[in-house]
PDB file of C-alpha atoms in Angstrom:
ATOM      1  CA  MET Z1131      21.975  36.565-101.874  1.00 38.00           C
ATOM      2  CA  THR Z1132      25.520  35.261-101.922  1.00 41.00           C
ATOM      3  CA  ASP Z1133      27.990  35.520 -99.082  1.00 46.00           C
ATOM      4  CA  GLN Z1134      30.073  37.944-101.140  1.00 44.00           C
ATOM      5  CA  SER Z1135      27.168  40.378-101.604  1.00 41.00           C
ATOM      6  CA  THR Z1136      26.303  40.104 -97.901  1.00 45.00           C
ATOM      7  CA  ASP Z1137      29.933  40.922 -97.077  1.00 49.00           C
ATOM      8  CA  SER Z1138      29.820  44.057 -99.213  1.00 51.00           C
ATOM      9  CA  ILE Z1139      26.553  45.224 -97.662  1.00 58.00           C
ATOM     10  CA  TRP Z1140      27.731  44.969 -94.041  1.00 59.00           C
ATOM     11  CA  SER Z1141      31.499  45.339 -94.332  1.00 72.00           C
ATOM     12  CA  HIS Z1142      31.448  49.110 -93.754  1.00 81.00           C
ATOM     13  CA  ARG Z1143      29.984  48.482 -90.285  1.00 88.00           C
ATOM     14  CA  GLN Z1144      32.239  45.593 -89.291  1.00 94.00           C
ATOM     15  CA  VAL Z1145      35.590  45.510 -87.485  1.00 95.00           C
ATOM     16  CA  PRO Z1146      37.915  45.775 -90.536  1.00 94.00           C
ATOM     17  CA  ALA Z1147      36.337  49.108 -91.511  1.00 93.00           C
ATOM     18  CA  TRP Z1148      37.426  50.530 -88.129  1.00 91.00           C
ATOM     19  CA  ALA Z1149      40.912  48.985 -87.969  1.00 90.00           C
ATOM     20  CA  HIS Z1150      42.607  52.143 -89.277  1.00 91.00           C
ATOM     21  CA  THR Z1151      41.543  53.977 -86.093  1.00 91.00           C
ATOM     22  CA  VAL Z1152      43.878  51.974 -83.832  1.00 93.00           C
ATOM     23  CA  GLY Z1153      47.600  51.250 -83.724  1.00 93.00           C
ATOM     24  CA  PRO Z1154      49.122  48.232 -85.506  1.00 95.00           C
ATOM     25  CA  GLY Z1155      49.738  46.396 -82.240  1.00 96.00           C
ATOM     26  CA  TRP Z1156      46.001  45.828 -81.813  1.00 96.00           C
ATOM     27  CA  THR Z1157      45.490  44.414 -85.316  1.00 94.00           C
ATOM     28  CA  ALA Z1158      45.611  40.799 -84.116  1.00 95.00           C
ATOM     29  CA  LEU Z1159      43.024  41.554 -81.398  1.00 97.00           C
ATOM     30  CA  LEU Z1160      40.682  43.077 -83.960  1.00 97.00           C
ATOM     31  CA  ASP Z1161      41.268  40.301 -86.508  1.00 96.00           C
ATOM     32  CA  GLN Z1162      40.358  37.669 -83.906  1.00 97.00           C
ATOM     33  CA  LEU Z1163      37.304  39.635 -82.782  1.00 97.00           C
ATOM     34  CA  HIS Z1164      36.095  39.972 -86.382  1.00 96.00           C
ATOM     35  CA  HIS Z1165      36.592  36.244 -87.004  1.00 97.00           C
ATOM     36  CA  ASP Z1166      34.693  35.345 -83.817  1.00 98.00           C
ATOM     37  CA  LEU Z1167      31.834  37.788 -84.537  1.00 96.00           C
ATOM     38  CA  LEU Z1168      31.493  36.461 -88.096  1.00 95.00           C
ATOM     39  CA  ALA Z1169      31.081  32.962 -86.637  1.00 96.00           C
ATOM     40  CA  LEU Z1170      28.182  34.257 -84.521  1.00 95.00           C
ATOM     41  CA  ALA Z1171      26.511  36.297 -87.249  1.00 93.00           C
ATOM     42  CA  PRO Z1172      28.024  37.115 -90.657  1.00 92.00           C
ATOM     43  CA  ASP Z1173      25.903  40.276 -90.790  1.00 91.00           C
ATOM     44  CA  TYR Z1174      26.935  41.650 -87.374  1.00 94.00           C
ATOM     45  CA  GLN Z1175      27.391  45.408 -87.175  1.00 95.00           C
ATOM     46  CA  LEU Z1176      29.323  47.747 -84.900  1.00 95.00           C
ATOM     47  CA  ASP Z1177      27.840  50.909 -83.475  1.00 94.00           C
ATOM     48  CA  SER Z1178      31.295  52.215 -82.576  1.00 94.00           C
ATOM     49  CA  LEU Z1179      34.897  51.329 -81.894  1.00 95.00           C
ATOM     50  CA  THR Z1180      36.877  53.901 -79.937  1.00 94.00           C
ATOM     51  CA  ILE Z1181      39.921  54.216 -77.723  1.00 94.00           C
ATOM     52  CA  ARG Z1182      39.409  55.653 -74.266  1.00 93.00           C
ATOM     53  CA  PHE Z1183      41.780  55.574 -71.334  1.00 92.00           C
ATOM     54  CA  GLY Z1184      44.269  53.545 -73.357  1.00 94.00           C
ATOM     55  CA  ALA Z1185      41.880  50.709 -74.202  1.00 96.00           C
ATOM     56  CA  LEU Z1186      39.440  49.652 -76.872  1.00 97.00           C
ATOM     57  CA  HIS Z1187      35.738  50.302 -76.337  1.00 97.00           C
ATOM     58  CA  ILE Z1188      33.575  48.355 -78.765  1.00 97.00           C
ATOM     59  CA  TYR Z1189      29.802  48.555 -79.113  1.00 96.00           C
ATOM     60  CA  ILE Z1190      27.826  46.046 -81.168  1.00 96.00           C
ATOM     61  CA  ALA Z1191      24.568  47.091 -82.823  1.00 95.00           C
ATOM     62  CA  ASP Z1192      21.408  45.399 -81.579  1.00 94.00           C
ATOM     63  CA  ARG Z1193      20.390  42.422 -83.649  1.00 92.00           C
ATOM     64  CA  PHE Z1194      16.925  41.058 -84.356  1.00 91.00           C
ATOM     65  CA  ASP Z1195      15.897  37.635 -85.631  1.00 83.00           C
ATOM     66  CA  GLU Z1196      13.730  36.953 -88.700  1.00 85.00           C
ATOM     67  CA  ALA Z1197      10.564  37.422 -86.627  1.00 89.00           C
ATOM     68  CA  GLY Z1198      11.712  40.848 -85.459  1.00 90.00           C
ATOM     69  CA  GLU Z1199      12.519  39.686 -81.933  1.00 93.00           C
ATOM     70  CA  TYR Z1200      15.580  41.054 -80.139  1.00 94.00           C
ATOM     71  CA  ASP Z1201      18.398  38.501 -80.346  1.00 92.00           C
ATOM     72  CA  GLY Z1202      19.548  38.471 -76.729  1.00 93.00           C
ATOM     73  CA  GLY Z1203      21.621  35.324 -77.163  1.00 93.00           C
ATOM     74  CA  PHE Z1204      23.693  36.959 -79.898  1.00 95.00           C
ATOM     75  CA  MET Z1205      24.147  40.103 -77.831  1.00 96.00           C
ATOM     76  CA  ASP Z1206      25.299  38.118 -74.797  1.00 96.00           C
ATOM     77  CA  ASP Z1207      27.829  36.177 -76.879  1.00 97.00           C
ATOM     78  CA  ALA Z1208      28.980  39.257 -78.825  1.00 97.00           C
ATOM     79  CA  THR Z1209      29.381  41.279 -75.635  1.00 97.00           C
ATOM     80  CA  ALA Z1210      31.531  38.523 -74.119  1.00 98.00           C
ATOM     81  CA  LEU Z1211      33.765  38.687 -77.214  1.00 98.00           C
ATOM     82  CA  THR Z1212      34.050  42.474 -77.189  1.00 98.00           C
ATOM     83  CA  ASP Z1213      34.696  42.482 -73.434  1.00 98.00           C
ATOM     84  CA  SER Z1214      37.544  40.020 -73.984  1.00 98.00           C
ATOM     85  CA  ALA Z1215      39.088  42.187 -76.734  1.00 98.00           C
ATOM     86  CA  GLU Z1216      38.732  45.304 -74.577  1.00 98.00           C
ATOM     87  CA  THR Z1217      40.422  43.604 -71.625  1.00 98.00           C
ATOM     88  CA  ALA Z1218      43.237  42.294 -73.836  1.00 98.00           C
ATOM     89  CA  SER Z1219      43.829  45.810 -75.222  1.00 97.00           C
ATOM     90  CA  LYS Z1220      44.546  47.047 -71.681  1.00 97.00           C
ATOM     91  CA  HIS Z1221      47.542  44.688 -71.580  1.00 97.00           C
ATOM     92  CA  THR Z1222      48.730  44.854 -75.199  1.00 97.00           C
ATOM     93  CA  CYS Z1223      50.983  47.527 -76.697  1.00 96.00           C
ATOM     94  CA  GLU Z1224      48.958  49.435 -79.265  1.00 95.00           C
ATOM     95  CA  LEU Z1225      52.108  50.083 -81.291  1.00 94.00           C
ATOM     96  CA  CYS Z1226      53.772  46.648 -81.505  1.00 95.00           C
ATOM     97  CA  GLY Z1227      51.481  44.052 -79.867  1.00 96.00           C
ATOM     98  CA  ALA Z1228      53.892  43.126 -77.053  1.00 97.00           C
ATOM     99  CA  PRO Z1229      52.671  43.020 -73.449  1.00 97.00           C
ATOM    100  CA  GLY Z1230      52.081  46.575 -72.282  1.00 96.00           C
ATOM    101  CA  ARG Z1231      50.266  48.757 -69.793  1.00 95.00           C
ATOM    102  CA  PRO Z1232      48.555  52.151 -69.787  1.00 94.00           C
ATOM    103  CA  HIS Z1233      50.868  55.174 -69.585  1.00 92.00           C
ATOM    104  CA  PHE Z1234      49.996  58.848 -69.242  1.00 89.00           C
ATOM    105  CA  ARG Z1235      51.402  61.089 -71.962  1.00 82.00           C
ATOM    106  CA  GLY Z1236      50.993  64.695 -72.752  1.00 78.00           C
ATOM    107  CA  ASP Z1237      52.242  68.229 -72.899  1.00 78.00           C
ATOM    108  CA  GLN Z1238      51.237  71.537 -71.378  1.00 75.00           C
ATOM    109  CA  HIS Z1239      47.958  71.502 -73.337  1.00 82.00           C
ATOM    110  CA  HIS Z1240      46.729  67.899 -73.441  1.00 83.00           C
ATOM    111  CA  THR Z1241      47.053  64.656 -71.511  1.00 85.00           C
ATOM    112  CA  TRP Z1242      46.094  61.234 -72.837  1.00 86.00           C
ATOM    113  CA  ILE Z1243      46.600  57.598 -71.949  1.00 91.00           C
ATOM    114  CA  THR Z1244      48.153  55.035 -74.288  1.00 92.00           C
ATOM    115  CA  THR Z1245      48.788  51.367 -73.668  1.00 95.00           C
ATOM    116  CA  VAL Z1246      52.340  50.586 -74.731  1.00 94.00           C
ATOM    117  CA  CYS Z1247      55.245  48.347 -73.803  1.00 95.00           C
ATOM    118  CA  GLU Z1248      58.376  49.778 -72.191  1.00 93.00           C
ATOM    119  CA  ALA Z1249      60.348  49.702 -75.443  1.00 94.00           C
ATOM    120  CA  CYS Z1250      57.684  51.648 -77.368  1.00 92.00           C
ATOM    121  CA  ARG Z1251      57.161  54.059 -74.474  1.00 89.00           C
ATOM    122  CA  THR Z1252      60.879  54.814 -74.373  1.00 86.00           C
ATOM    123  CA  ARG Z1253      61.099  55.061 -78.158  1.00 82.00           C
ATOM    124  CA  SER Z1254      57.999  57.318 -78.311  1.00 67.00           C
ATOM    125  CA  SER Z1255      59.361  59.551 -75.541  1.00 60.00           C
ATOM    126  CA  ALA Z1256      62.672  59.869 -77.346  1.00 46.00           C
ATOM    127  CA  LEU Z1257      60.928  60.765 -80.602  1.00 45.00           C
ATOM    128  CA  ALA Z1258      58.592  63.230 -78.898  1.00 52.00           C
ATOM    129  CA  SER Z1259      61.464  65.017 -77.181  1.00 42.00           C
ATOM    130  CA  HIS Z1260      63.522  65.206 -80.372  1.00 34.00           C
ATOM    131  CA  PRO Z1261      63.687  68.802 -81.652  1.00 39.00           C
ATOM    132  CA  GLY Z1262      61.600  69.072 -84.796  1.00 37.00           C
ATOM    133  CA  SER Z1263      59.165  66.307 -83.931  1.00 34.00           C
ATOM    134  CA  GLN Z1264      55.613  67.424 -83.291  1.00 38.00           C
ATOM    135  CA  ARG Z1265      52.395  65.751 -82.390  1.00 37.00           C
ATOM    136  CA  ALA Z1266      50.154  65.718 -85.446  1.00 36.00           C
TER     137      ALA Z1266
END
């Protein structure tokens, strides 16, 4: 099996397939994570990639070697990489990639946390308060 066919088999469960679920400011974090995970195992798979409390939460699928044994070494290394990306997301603006911090946002019905820089927070607040703008 060629590398290209392996890529097509696993690509729907790798980081790039989930990139559309986060803001553009975290693209570099996800690109680096994908590159690093590919170096560990080209066939790595994600169980999930979500945003909670203004930060990434990334779960790698268990991996087994050719003999069917659990690959604990891979999981340790992969978890260190995902932990690093999650920590970086807590300090990186999800919208532009500049240094940021978690901010509470919301209205009378919902409250959520986003990690943004001051400029994006101010710009987002101005847009949200503009008559005619609505949260989708």
